[in-house]
């Protein structure tokens, strides 16, 4: 069937604001299920779809509880406490206010000083009585009592009488005991005085924060003990650490090292020793996303060694900060509850690796899969424009239509748009350099510029064609030769014709692919050759076993060949070689075949058509040239305007076929049954030669 009408271009369309998940309803449905069930999940799809940015945009207006996380010291340990928004800050400020009461001025008040002076005076009086009694007794024995830095001593003539020595020892013990009692009474006085000021405030805090009761009791006891013993307090050892307060609860951590993911406790050198305290505790992304969502790049989690730790955290429901080496003195940090939903983002190859782990599927039950393509509808085109405008691109309806055409070309289908929005955004920003607001001409110029940047190899190839370095004909007829079509992969995939030749003779080897024999053919290519052999056996079964050897080769092809899209072209070359009938060289052929002779769709058909069109332009357009392609590929003909115009003017032609016989009649210019009959005659002749029935 000759294809006459190829117009497929997008009409001018006005942009309209786009929802984050336009065209990705499947992904949105899975995501909503994850949030309803508060489960962890992963976003999967090719790069450029904007998976992460779409999720962040979707979550932008979503409300999350903003609980606060406080770490409270308690002896050698520190434990976490989760409080409602604002309560964590209130607890810390309350504790700091309690500390503010504990100052030297607390013991400078008149009431305390008067009570202390009375207590000290009473004990001083008793001490003086003890010393006076000892001095009087010592004087009776001719000795004098002296009090110095070394304590109480007796000096005089001669040895110290035993009874006086015993009296001295007894007095010293009583004096020391009296001093200790005085110190204890003063300590009790200081403690009681501090308690009268601090206890009501501590009790008030306990009433407001009953969950912090054990910590507040421990804190009060430390303060009262310091007051009694006149010791300095160490705030960093006693004060709580407000680890998470307010802030955004949708967190994207681009560098998920274990430290940045789980938090860590830093340390410092103090007086020759490594020490740490709660003030040096740093929150991780799992802490900062508490009550909200944490978004991580899957490949980075794997690369940075955080994956096993993340699995353990999700399995236990706890976030344990990383602690320093054992010799660092400081509190042991208890893990905090994990209250964030975690989503991993990655391309299919990374996610496929993770899905091999059963634990991964248990911990991340929600697969949020993005389609690489979305339906081409007027609404989706308008949403595409809204997305681009949201990214700062100013465009006209014609400019949006041109970009939509490029999205359809990227998808390789007239009824689909490539969903890699950020690749299209890159093109739009480049086009803005040629016209702002962006219009159709600016987009066309950007596309040309991009193709030129990557077009050196194609330019050299066309030059070799003109000079005859590459042997290729686009007019006339030849036996056993056909122009197939391949695609050269690269940043801009390019279609290109390739000369396929076949030679046939008697033998038992069947179809012999030279490219496969030398290791240039891949598995799918090999499958296509075997399928071709299957077609020959089925079509010419009445001849019996095929007594022929047919060699096939892609001429002047020196790289690896993969795919089955040359199956139809190879079959035509084989049938020409067997029948001795020539094939048209002004037609290039693409299409796979099955063993029954059905022509099957292939990939990148638009690039292949355009590639042959460029070659015909370079070698001179004759008006008869064109491409034979599978009928199933008609929706994939997203051709450039110049090719569409050439087809509609009749200077270049496209033929869509469903079966091998249609292609035979186009390429041989004869009825298919006549070609088959010639092939049967040749095969019968080869069989006779092989059986020795004829002499050749």
XYZ file of C-alpha atoms in Angstrom:
696
model
C 0.000 0.000 0.000
C 1.400 3.343 -0.987
C 1.278 5.924 1.773
C 0.085 9.309 0.522
C -0.900 11.371 3.549
C 1.627 11.825 6.342
C 0.648 15.111 7.982
C 0.858 14.513 11.713
C 1.905 17.870 13.179
C 0.496 19.344 16.393
C -1.834 22.335 16.010
C -1.069 25.517 17.997
C -2.070 24.986 21.632
C -2.260 27.338 24.589
C -0.563 26.197 27.791
C -2.504 25.660 30.984
C -1.274 24.970 34.553
C -0.133 21.386 34.867
C -0.707 19.067 37.834
C 2.566 17.413 38.940
C 1.566 13.942 37.727
C -0.130 14.773 34.431
C -0.027 11.766 32.134
C 1.292 9.572 34.964
C -1.983 8.439 36.520
C -0.655 4.955 37.314
C 2.215 6.422 39.324
C -0.108 8.856 41.087
C -2.485 6.072 42.103
C 0.357 4.016 43.591
C 1.713 7.063 45.399
C -1.649 7.889 46.938
C -1.926 4.295 48.165
C 1.480 4.623 49.810
C 0.418 7.763 51.667
C -2.909 6.274 52.718
C -1.148 3.269 54.223
C 1.907 5.238 55.398
C 4.256 2.804 53.727
C 7.672 3.219 52.143
C 8.023 3.063 48.374
C 10.204 3.658 45.359
C 9.823 5.677 42.169
C 11.074 3.945 39.044
C 11.371 5.100 35.452
C 13.962 6.284 32.909
C 16.063 9.345 33.627
C 14.631 12.693 32.571
C 11.050 12.005 33.670
C 11.377 14.372 36.633
C 10.357 11.692 39.134
C 11.929 13.435 42.102
C 10.760 16.925 41.134
C 7.236 15.700 40.451
C 7.034 14.103 43.881
C 8.390 17.218 45.579
C 5.853 19.354 43.692
C 3.063 16.966 44.695
C 4.114 17.222 48.357
C 4.615 20.992 48.314
C 1.172 21.851 49.672
C 0.714 18.706 51.737
C 0.514 19.233 55.516
C 2.678 17.068 57.756
C 2.797 16.957 61.575
C 5.870 18.830 62.797
C 6.697 17.041 66.025
C 9.940 17.965 67.728
C 12.680 15.607 68.820
C 14.600 16.289 72.022
C 17.460 14.204 73.376
C 17.659 14.170 77.184
C 20.800 13.144 79.100
C 20.360 10.647 81.917
C 23.569 9.500 83.517
C 25.726 7.662 81.004
C 22.927 7.569 78.430
C 20.814 9.975 76.410
C 17.315 9.050 75.336
C 14.985 10.619 72.726
C 11.683 12.279 73.489
C 9.102 13.197 70.833
C 6.909 16.189 71.641
C 4.228 18.152 69.771
C 5.237 21.181 67.746
C 6.574 23.932 70.009
C 6.750 21.701 73.094
C 10.340 20.629 72.476
C 11.483 24.238 72.413
C 9.382 24.961 75.534
C 11.014 22.082 77.425
C 14.510 23.223 76.515
C 13.748 26.809 77.459
C 12.230 25.632 80.743
C 15.359 23.700 81.592
C 17.519 26.663 80.635
C 15.387 28.870 82.917
C 15.971 26.386 85.722
C 19.685 26.689 85.082
C 19.388 30.466 85.170
C 18.174 30.212 88.778
C 21.262 28.260 89.709
C 23.769 31.109 90.039
C 26.169 32.312 92.770
C 23.674 35.092 93.523
C 21.282 32.404 94.801
C 23.496 31.999 97.897
C 24.126 35.723 98.383
C 20.698 36.475 99.795
C 20.489 37.786 103.378
C 18.283 34.972 104.631
C 20.734 32.298 103.532
C 23.780 34.217 104.800
C 22.163 34.805 108.226
C 21.224 31.134 108.637
C 24.692 30.071 107.565
C 26.378 32.484 109.986
C 24.289 31.173 112.931
C 25.157 27.605 112.032
C 28.840 28.333 111.650
C 28.887 30.389 114.892
C 27.393 27.499 116.877
C 29.939 25.020 115.633
C 32.731 27.580 116.071
C 31.714 28.003 119.713
C 31.822 24.252 120.332
C 35.195 24.010 118.617
C 36.596 26.814 120.753
C 35.363 25.052 123.906
C 37.179 21.866 122.885
C 40.404 23.721 122.222
C 40.133 25.772 125.442
C 39.721 22.606 127.539
C 42.752 21.006 125.898
C 44.852 24.167 126.307
C 44.041 24.412 130.015
C 44.955 20.777 130.635
C 48.152 21.129 128.617
C 49.128 24.253 130.560
C 48.802 22.265 133.791
C 51.481 19.905 132.459
C 53.711 22.753 131.248
C 52.746 22.487 127.596
C 51.309 24.977 125.173
C 48.632 24.244 122.501
C 49.414 25.589 119.050
C 47.253 25.484 115.879
C 49.090 25.650 112.548
C 49.065 24.315 109.006
C 49.986 20.869 110.285
C 47.032 20.821 112.684
C 47.006 20.875 116.558
C 50.346 20.377 118.366
C 51.613 20.569 122.001
C 55.021 22.104 122.736
C 56.926 22.146 126.023
C 59.836 20.743 128.081
C 60.316 16.998 128.288
C 58.307 14.155 126.947
C 54.561 14.491 126.414
C 52.709 12.666 129.221
C 50.605 9.712 127.954
C 47.386 11.094 129.379
C 48.018 14.419 127.627
C 48.856 12.658 124.330
C 45.591 10.726 124.590
C 43.712 13.928 125.335
C 45.299 15.567 122.281
C 44.263 12.702 120.001
C 40.741 12.698 121.429
C 40.449 16.444 120.936
C 41.721 16.259 117.357
C 39.167 13.583 116.488
C 36.380 15.552 118.097
C 37.520 18.723 116.349
C 37.593 17.015 112.940
C 34.199 15.454 113.583
C 32.849 18.834 114.570
C 34.193 20.407 111.383
C 32.650 17.645 109.246
C 29.315 18.086 110.961
C 29.539 21.787 110.330
C 30.273 21.200 106.634
C 27.436 18.687 106.386
C 25.042 21.098 108.052
C 26.114 23.897 105.716
C 25.746 21.544 102.734
C 22.291 20.564 103.896
C 21.477 24.226 104.372
C 22.682 25.026 100.841
C 20.754 22.061 99.399
C 17.592 22.974 101.275
C 17.885 26.609 100.282
C 18.437 25.652 96.585
C 15.606 23.163 96.758
C 13.165 25.823 97.939
C 13.957 27.819 94.773
C 14.444 25.001 92.238
C 11.928 22.334 93.254
C 8.765 24.345 92.437
C 10.120 25.152 88.972
C 11.155 21.527 88.411
C 7.751 20.296 89.530
C 6.093 22.759 87.199
C 8.163 21.398 84.316
C 7.299 17.815 85.296
C 3.642 18.778 85.273
C 3.947 20.158 81.751
C 6.236 17.388 80.483
C 5.493 14.185 82.393
C 7.383 12.179 79.745
C 10.548 13.994 80.831
C 9.971 13.209 84.524
C 12.976 10.865 85.009
C 15.271 13.384 83.320
C 13.965 16.328 85.367
C 14.393 14.348 88.609
C 17.937 13.467 87.604
C 18.657 17.064 86.604
C 17.297 18.461 89.888
C 19.340 15.987 91.893
C 22.499 17.008 90.017
C 21.820 20.695 90.643
C 21.043 20.179 94.352
C 24.156 18.068 94.778
C 26.262 20.734 93.095
C 24.658 23.346 95.363
C 25.376 21.320 98.497
C 28.997 20.579 97.577
C 29.632 24.023 96.043
C 30.622 22.362 92.761
C 30.476 23.964 89.351
C 27.923 22.448 86.986
C 28.729 21.377 83.417
C 25.842 22.616 81.219
C 26.810 20.424 78.241
C 26.497 17.335 80.469
C 23.087 18.278 81.848
C 21.257 20.315 79.189
C 18.921 18.646 76.625
C 19.541 18.804 72.882
C 16.700 19.967 70.635
C 17.534 17.897 67.558
C 14.486 18.548 65.346
C 12.435 21.730 65.546
C 9.961 23.067 62.978
C 11.443 23.198 59.484
C 10.433 21.506 56.255
C 9.452 17.856 56.698
C 9.808 16.924 53.024
C 13.536 16.282 52.792
C 15.592 15.389 49.738
C 19.059 14.213 50.729
C 21.285 14.210 47.607
C 24.321 12.848 49.449
C 23.007 10.060 51.704
C 26.168 9.026 53.514
C 25.525 7.122 56.759
C 26.392 10.250 58.765
C 24.049 12.519 56.775
C 21.297 9.918 56.784
C 21.331 8.790 60.424
C 23.006 11.716 62.179
C 26.216 11.456 64.191
C 27.874 12.477 67.421
C 30.946 14.639 66.945
C 33.751 14.815 69.499
C 36.507 17.163 70.637
C 39.845 17.137 72.427
C 39.664 18.480 75.982
C 42.557 18.357 78.466
C 44.303 15.664 76.453
C 41.259 13.400 76.208
C 38.648 12.825 73.506
C 35.218 13.775 74.833
C 31.741 14.443 73.536
C 28.359 15.634 74.763
C 24.821 16.104 73.494
C 25.599 19.562 72.188
C 27.720 17.827 69.522
C 24.884 15.568 68.334
C 23.992 16.332 64.693
C 20.636 15.302 63.155
C 20.400 13.089 60.079
C 17.956 13.291 57.183
C 15.800 10.595 58.800
C 15.501 12.850 61.874
C 14.774 16.011 59.888
C 12.021 14.277 57.897
C 10.269 13.126 61.078
C 6.542 12.923 60.416
C 7.081 13.685 56.717
C 8.838 12.246 53.676
C 12.486 11.503 52.933
C 13.468 11.221 49.266
C 16.719 9.453 48.337
C 18.474 8.602 45.071
C 18.682 4.802 45.004
C 22.058 4.581 43.292
C 23.619 7.006 45.798
C 22.309 4.985 48.737
C 24.022 1.938 47.234
C 27.243 3.721 46.267
C 27.767 5.334 49.661
C 27.211 2.146 51.669
C 24.044 3.323 53.414
C 21.719 0.635 52.100
C 22.312 -2.045 54.818
C 21.930 0.567 57.564
C 18.768 1.943 55.954
C 17.256 -1.539 55.772
C 18.011 -2.124 59.447
C 16.462 1.201 60.410
C 13.284 0.514 58.445
C 13.035 -3.021 59.833
C 13.463 -1.923 63.466
C 11.623 1.378 63.132
C 14.515 3.171 64.827
C 17.103 5.743 63.808
C 20.381 5.248 65.615
C 22.909 8.081 65.210
C 26.464 7.058 64.429
C 28.692 7.327 67.506
C 32.433 7.987 67.758
C 35.073 5.377 68.463
C 35.007 3.638 71.858
C 37.779 5.699 73.486
C 35.701 8.885 73.228
C 34.117 9.678 76.589
C 30.497 10.730 76.437
C 26.880 9.589 76.654
C 25.525 6.516 74.886
C 22.873 7.681 72.407
C 19.674 5.660 72.348
C 17.935 5.338 68.925
C 14.973 7.557 68.104
C 11.739 6.268 66.556
C 11.693 6.356 62.742
C 8.651 8.427 61.848
C 9.411 9.346 58.208
C 8.129 7.776 55.007
C 11.103 6.889 52.829
C 10.971 6.892 49.018
C 13.838 5.810 46.789
C 14.134 7.150 43.230
C 16.009 5.363 40.503
C 16.173 4.152 36.886
C 14.902 0.652 36.043
C 18.349 -0.963 36.048
C 19.115 0.165 39.621
C 15.655 -0.697 40.913
C 15.830 -4.119 39.227
C 18.998 -4.820 41.194
C 17.311 -3.817 44.457
C 14.202 -5.879 43.688
C 16.336 -9.015 43.715
C 16.546 -8.513 47.487
C 13.419 -9.916 49.163
C 13.934 -7.658 52.166
C 13.753 -4.651 49.863
C 10.309 -5.675 48.603
C 9.103 -6.190 52.172
C 10.392 -2.817 53.372
C 9.375 -0.883 50.227
C 6.019 -2.410 49.235
C 4.861 0.471 47.012
C 6.249 0.558 43.470
C 5.508 3.942 41.876
C 6.216 3.303 38.194
C 6.454 6.148 35.695
C 5.602 5.499 32.060
C 8.300 6.575 29.565
C 5.542 7.878 27.284
C 2.156 9.516 27.851
C -0.856 9.774 25.507
C -0.820 12.539 22.924
C -3.941 14.547 23.719
C -4.766 18.223 23.496
C -4.942 18.346 27.283
C -1.541 16.745 27.780
C 0.017 19.130 25.246
C -1.499 22.062 27.148
C -0.185 20.611 30.416
C 3.232 20.230 28.803
C 3.137 23.959 28.066
C 2.107 24.673 31.662
C 5.042 22.619 32.921
C 7.468 24.514 30.683
C 6.060 27.872 31.758
C 6.415 26.775 35.373
C 10.102 26.205 34.647
C 10.460 29.749 33.324
C 10.073 29.148 29.567
C 8.039 31.768 27.681
C 6.413 30.259 24.617
C 3.759 30.890 21.988
C 1.053 28.343 21.013
C 3.068 27.629 17.847
C 6.233 27.131 19.881
C 4.439 24.696 22.189
C 3.149 22.792 19.164
C 6.698 22.489 17.794
C 7.964 21.177 21.142
C 5.076 18.710 21.282
C 6.139 17.483 17.837
C 9.630 16.897 19.180
C 8.157 14.997 22.139
C 6.226 12.824 19.689
C 9.374 12.229 17.666
C 11.270 11.319 20.828
C 8.491 8.842 21.631
C 8.605 7.563 18.058
C 4.810 7.517 17.838
C 2.226 9.949 16.486
C -0.179 9.270 19.375
C 2.315 9.484 22.220
C 4.462 12.091 23.923
C 7.849 11.302 25.383
C 7.484 11.704 29.144
C 11.093 12.798 29.684
C 10.011 16.343 30.401
C 13.403 17.603 31.472
C 15.026 16.608 28.193
C 12.344 18.599 26.445
C 12.953 21.448 28.884
C 16.627 21.475 27.876
C 15.616 21.806 24.231
C 13.152 24.601 25.070
C 15.807 26.583 26.949
C 18.199 26.183 24.044
C 15.471 27.336 21.659
C 14.872 30.471 23.728
C 18.300 31.644 22.615
C 16.887 31.857 19.076
C 13.616 33.558 19.939
C 11.793 34.755 23.014
C 8.951 34.123 23.489
C 9.727 30.773 21.972
C 8.052 30.092 18.601
C 8.151 27.334 15.989
C 11.120 28.830 14.146
C 13.164 28.996 17.354
C 12.463 25.325 18.091
C 13.408 24.336 14.544
C 16.663 26.277 14.819
C 17.493 24.611 18.146
C 16.841 21.163 16.660
C 19.057 21.945 13.665
C 21.804 23.235 15.923
C 21.644 20.110 18.050
C 21.772 17.823 14.999
C 24.694 19.785 13.577
C 26.645 19.398 16.809
C 26.376 15.642 16.541
C 26.346 15.466 12.741
C 30.012 15.223 11.788
C 29.929 11.449 11.315
C 26.840 11.701 9.110
C 28.427 14.495 7.077
C 31.556 12.391 6.457
C 29.392 9.396 5.533
C 27.473 11.387 2.906
C 30.754 12.702 1.530
C 32.058 9.131 1.195
C 28.835 8.238 -0.630
C 29.268 11.024 -3.168
C 32.899 10.069 -3.737
C 32.078 6.374 -4.128
C 34.031 5.275 -1.072
C 30.818 3.718 0.224
C 29.345 1.507 -2.505
C 25.613 2.126 -2.583
C 23.144 2.544 -5.425
C 19.754 4.268 -5.244
C 18.600 3.580 -8.800
C 18.566 0.703 -11.242
C 18.296 -3.015 -10.471
C 20.671 -5.704 -9.201
C 20.471 -9.422 -8.519
C 21.040 -10.463 -4.901
C 21.404 -6.922 -3.642
C 19.027 -4.804 -1.586
C 19.239 -1.640 0.459
C 18.401 -2.400 4.061
C 18.084 0.236 6.762
C 19.858 0.436 10.096
C 20.165 3.007 12.870
C 23.475 4.310 14.128
C 22.990 4.855 17.865
C 24.287 8.020 19.517
C 23.135 11.242 21.171
C 21.068 11.805 18.010
C 20.219 8.372 16.503
C 20.613 8.430 12.739
C 19.098 6.177 10.082
C 21.354 4.892 7.347
C 21.005 2.475 4.389
C 23.266 -0.533 4.194
C 23.865 -2.755 1.177
C 22.878 -6.364 1.868
C 24.049 -8.955 -0.657
C 23.356 -12.649 -1.098
C 24.977 -15.395 -3.176
C 23.351 -18.782 -3.708
C 24.601 -22.142 -4.890
C 24.104 -25.865 -4.361
C 24.946 -27.171 -0.930
C 23.557 -28.254 2.411
C 24.467 -25.338 4.661
C 21.253 -23.359 4.210
C 21.447 -19.664 5.150
C 24.984 -18.684 6.061
C 25.357 -15.239 7.690
C 28.916 -14.036 7.207
C 28.446 -11.346 9.857
C 27.385 -13.975 12.380
C 30.244 -16.303 11.437
C 32.834 -13.626 12.179
C 31.173 -12.627 15.447
C 29.585 -9.336 14.391
C 25.985 -10.500 14.795
C 24.146 -10.472 18.113
C 21.624 -12.987 19.401
C 18.549 -11.210 18.046
C 20.267 -10.826 14.672
C 21.020 -14.560 14.692
C 17.383 -15.281 15.563
C 16.283 -13.247 12.522
C 18.530 -15.324 10.235
C 17.124 -18.569 11.635
C 13.580 -17.189 11.217
C 14.385 -16.447 7.586
C 15.518 -20.069 7.143
C 12.270 -21.194 8.741
C 10.263 -19.141 6.246
C 12.142 -20.738 3.327
C 11.524 -24.255 4.645
C 7.830 -23.554 5.127
C 7.298 -21.794 1.788
C 9.193 -24.316 -0.355
C 8.452 -27.465 1.643
C 7.270 -29.330 -1.442
C 10.837 -29.273 -2.759
C 11.995 -31.282 0.238
C 15.148 -30.507 2.137
C 16.754 -27.268 0.943
C 19.792 -28.240 -1.059
C 21.231 -24.747 -1.163
C 23.862 -22.654 0.520
C 23.097 -18.940 0.561
C 25.627 -16.520 2.016
C 24.410 -13.209 3.395
C 26.460 -10.197 4.358
C 26.057 -6.536 5.331
C 28.569 -4.959 2.964
C 31.074 -2.436 4.344
C 29.803 -2.977 7.877
C 32.570 -3.397 10.408
C 30.805 -3.061 13.750
C 28.409 -5.203 15.705
C 24.943 -5.809 14.260
C 21.923 -6.432 16.453
C 18.189 -6.632 15.927
C 15.814 -8.263 13.478
C 14.702 -5.221 11.496
C 16.668 -6.315 8.420
C 14.832 -9.655 8.206
C 12.653 -8.621 5.244
C 15.582 -7.094 3.360
C 17.689 -10.214 3.900
C 14.862 -12.425 2.648
C 14.502 -10.316 -0.517
C 18.238 -10.584 -1.181
C 18.112 -14.374 -0.704
C 15.100 -14.789 -3.009
C 16.776 -12.625 -5.650
C 19.943 -14.694 -5.448
C 17.953 -17.933 -5.745
C 15.652 -16.750 -8.522
C 18.184 -14.735 -10.487
C 15.676 -11.881 -10.650
C 16.930 -8.325 -9.973
C 15.746 -6.096 -7.155
C 15.038 -2.381 -7.365
C 17.822 -0.334 -5.813
C 15.734 2.831 -5.518
C 13.736 1.298 -2.686
C 15.164 0.694 0.788
C 13.557 -1.948 2.980
C 12.992 -2.285 6.720
C 10.889 -4.781 8.629
C 11.151 -8.006 10.567
C 9.434 -11.202 9.431
C 8.049 -14.282 11.097
C 8.211 -17.836 9.733
C 4.793 -17.479 8.118
C 5.761 -14.472 6.023
C 4.096 -11.738 8.058
C 6.004 -8.453 8.107
C 6.457 -7.196 11.668
C 7.023 -3.729 13.103
C 10.530 -2.461 13.851
C 11.987 0.384 15.883
C 13.055 3.887 14.864
C 11.313 3.704 11.513
C 11.145 7.505 11.161
C 14.924 7.824 11.499
C 15.408 5.075 8.900
C 13.115 6.750 6.373
C 14.833 10.103 6.913
C 18.242 8.468 6.601
C 17.439 7.021 3.185
C 15.863 10.301 2.093
C 19.102 12.165 2.940
C 21.137 9.627 0.971
C 18.853 9.997 -2.041
C 19.164 13.779 -1.796
C 22.950 13.470 -1.663
C 23.061 11.115 -4.684
C 20.170 12.827 -6.583
C 16.460 12.362 -6.102
C 14.963 10.581 -9.129
C 11.279 10.701 -8.156
C 10.975 6.903 -7.878
C 12.880 6.353 -4.654
C 11.289 5.431 -1.367
C 11.082 3.054 1.567
C 9.189 -0.189 2.100
C 8.153 -0.570 5.708
C 5.763 -2.637 7.861
C 2.166 -1.485 7.845
C 2.218 -1.773 11.655
C 4.771 1.049 11.723
C 2.500 3.693 10.170
C 1.698 5.297 13.577
C 5.451 5.662 14.123
C 6.055 7.894 11.103
C 6.858 11.126 12.927
C 8.763 12.442 9.932
C 10.372 15.831 9.446
C 8.386 18.350 7.421
C 10.706 18.149 4.386
C 10.191 14.385 4.095
C 6.433 14.733 4.519
C 6.399 17.381 1.784
C 8.485 15.205 -0.559
C 6.108 12.258 -0.087
C 3.009 14.360 -0.633
C 4.552 15.901 -3.774
C 5.368 12.445 -5.137
C 9.154 12.847 -5.305
C 9.716 10.300 -2.533
C 7.518 7.325 -1.712
C 6.538 5.168 1.222
C 5.018 1.717 0.887
C 3.438 -0.072 3.829
C 3.274 -3.880 3.588
C 1.770 -6.577 5.778
C 3.199 -9.679 4.117
C 6.301 -10.790 2.251
C 4.455 -11.148 -1.046
C 3.539 -7.450 -1.092
C 7.219 -6.577 -0.710
C 8.167 -9.054 -3.448
C 5.889 -7.376 -5.954
C 7.250 -3.940 -5.092
C 10.929 -4.855 -5.236
C 10.831 -7.359 -8.124
C 8.170 -5.561 -10.157
C 6.469 -8.918 -10.766
C 3.699 -10.946 -9.235
C 4.820 -12.788 -6.140
C 3.772 -16.233 -7.372
C 6.089 -15.823 -10.372
C 9.059 -15.065 -8.095
C 8.244 -18.078 -5.913
C 8.077 -20.302 -8.955
C 11.524 -19.195 -10.118
C 12.900 -19.895 -6.635
C 11.336 -23.378 -6.650
C 12.918 -24.105 -10.015
C 16.330 -23.087 -8.732
C 15.967 -25.111 -5.524
C 14.838 -28.145 -7.492
C 17.849 -27.737 -9.766
C 20.217 -27.469 -6.776
C 18.636 -30.577 -5.289
C 19.190 -32.529 -8.492
C 22.820 -31.477 -8.540
C 23.262 -32.499 -4.932
C 21.630 -35.868 -5.596
C 23.788 -36.439 -8.678
C 20.805 -36.519 -10.974
C 22.197 -33.762 -13.166
C 25.637 -32.898 -14.227
C 26.403 -29.362 -13.758
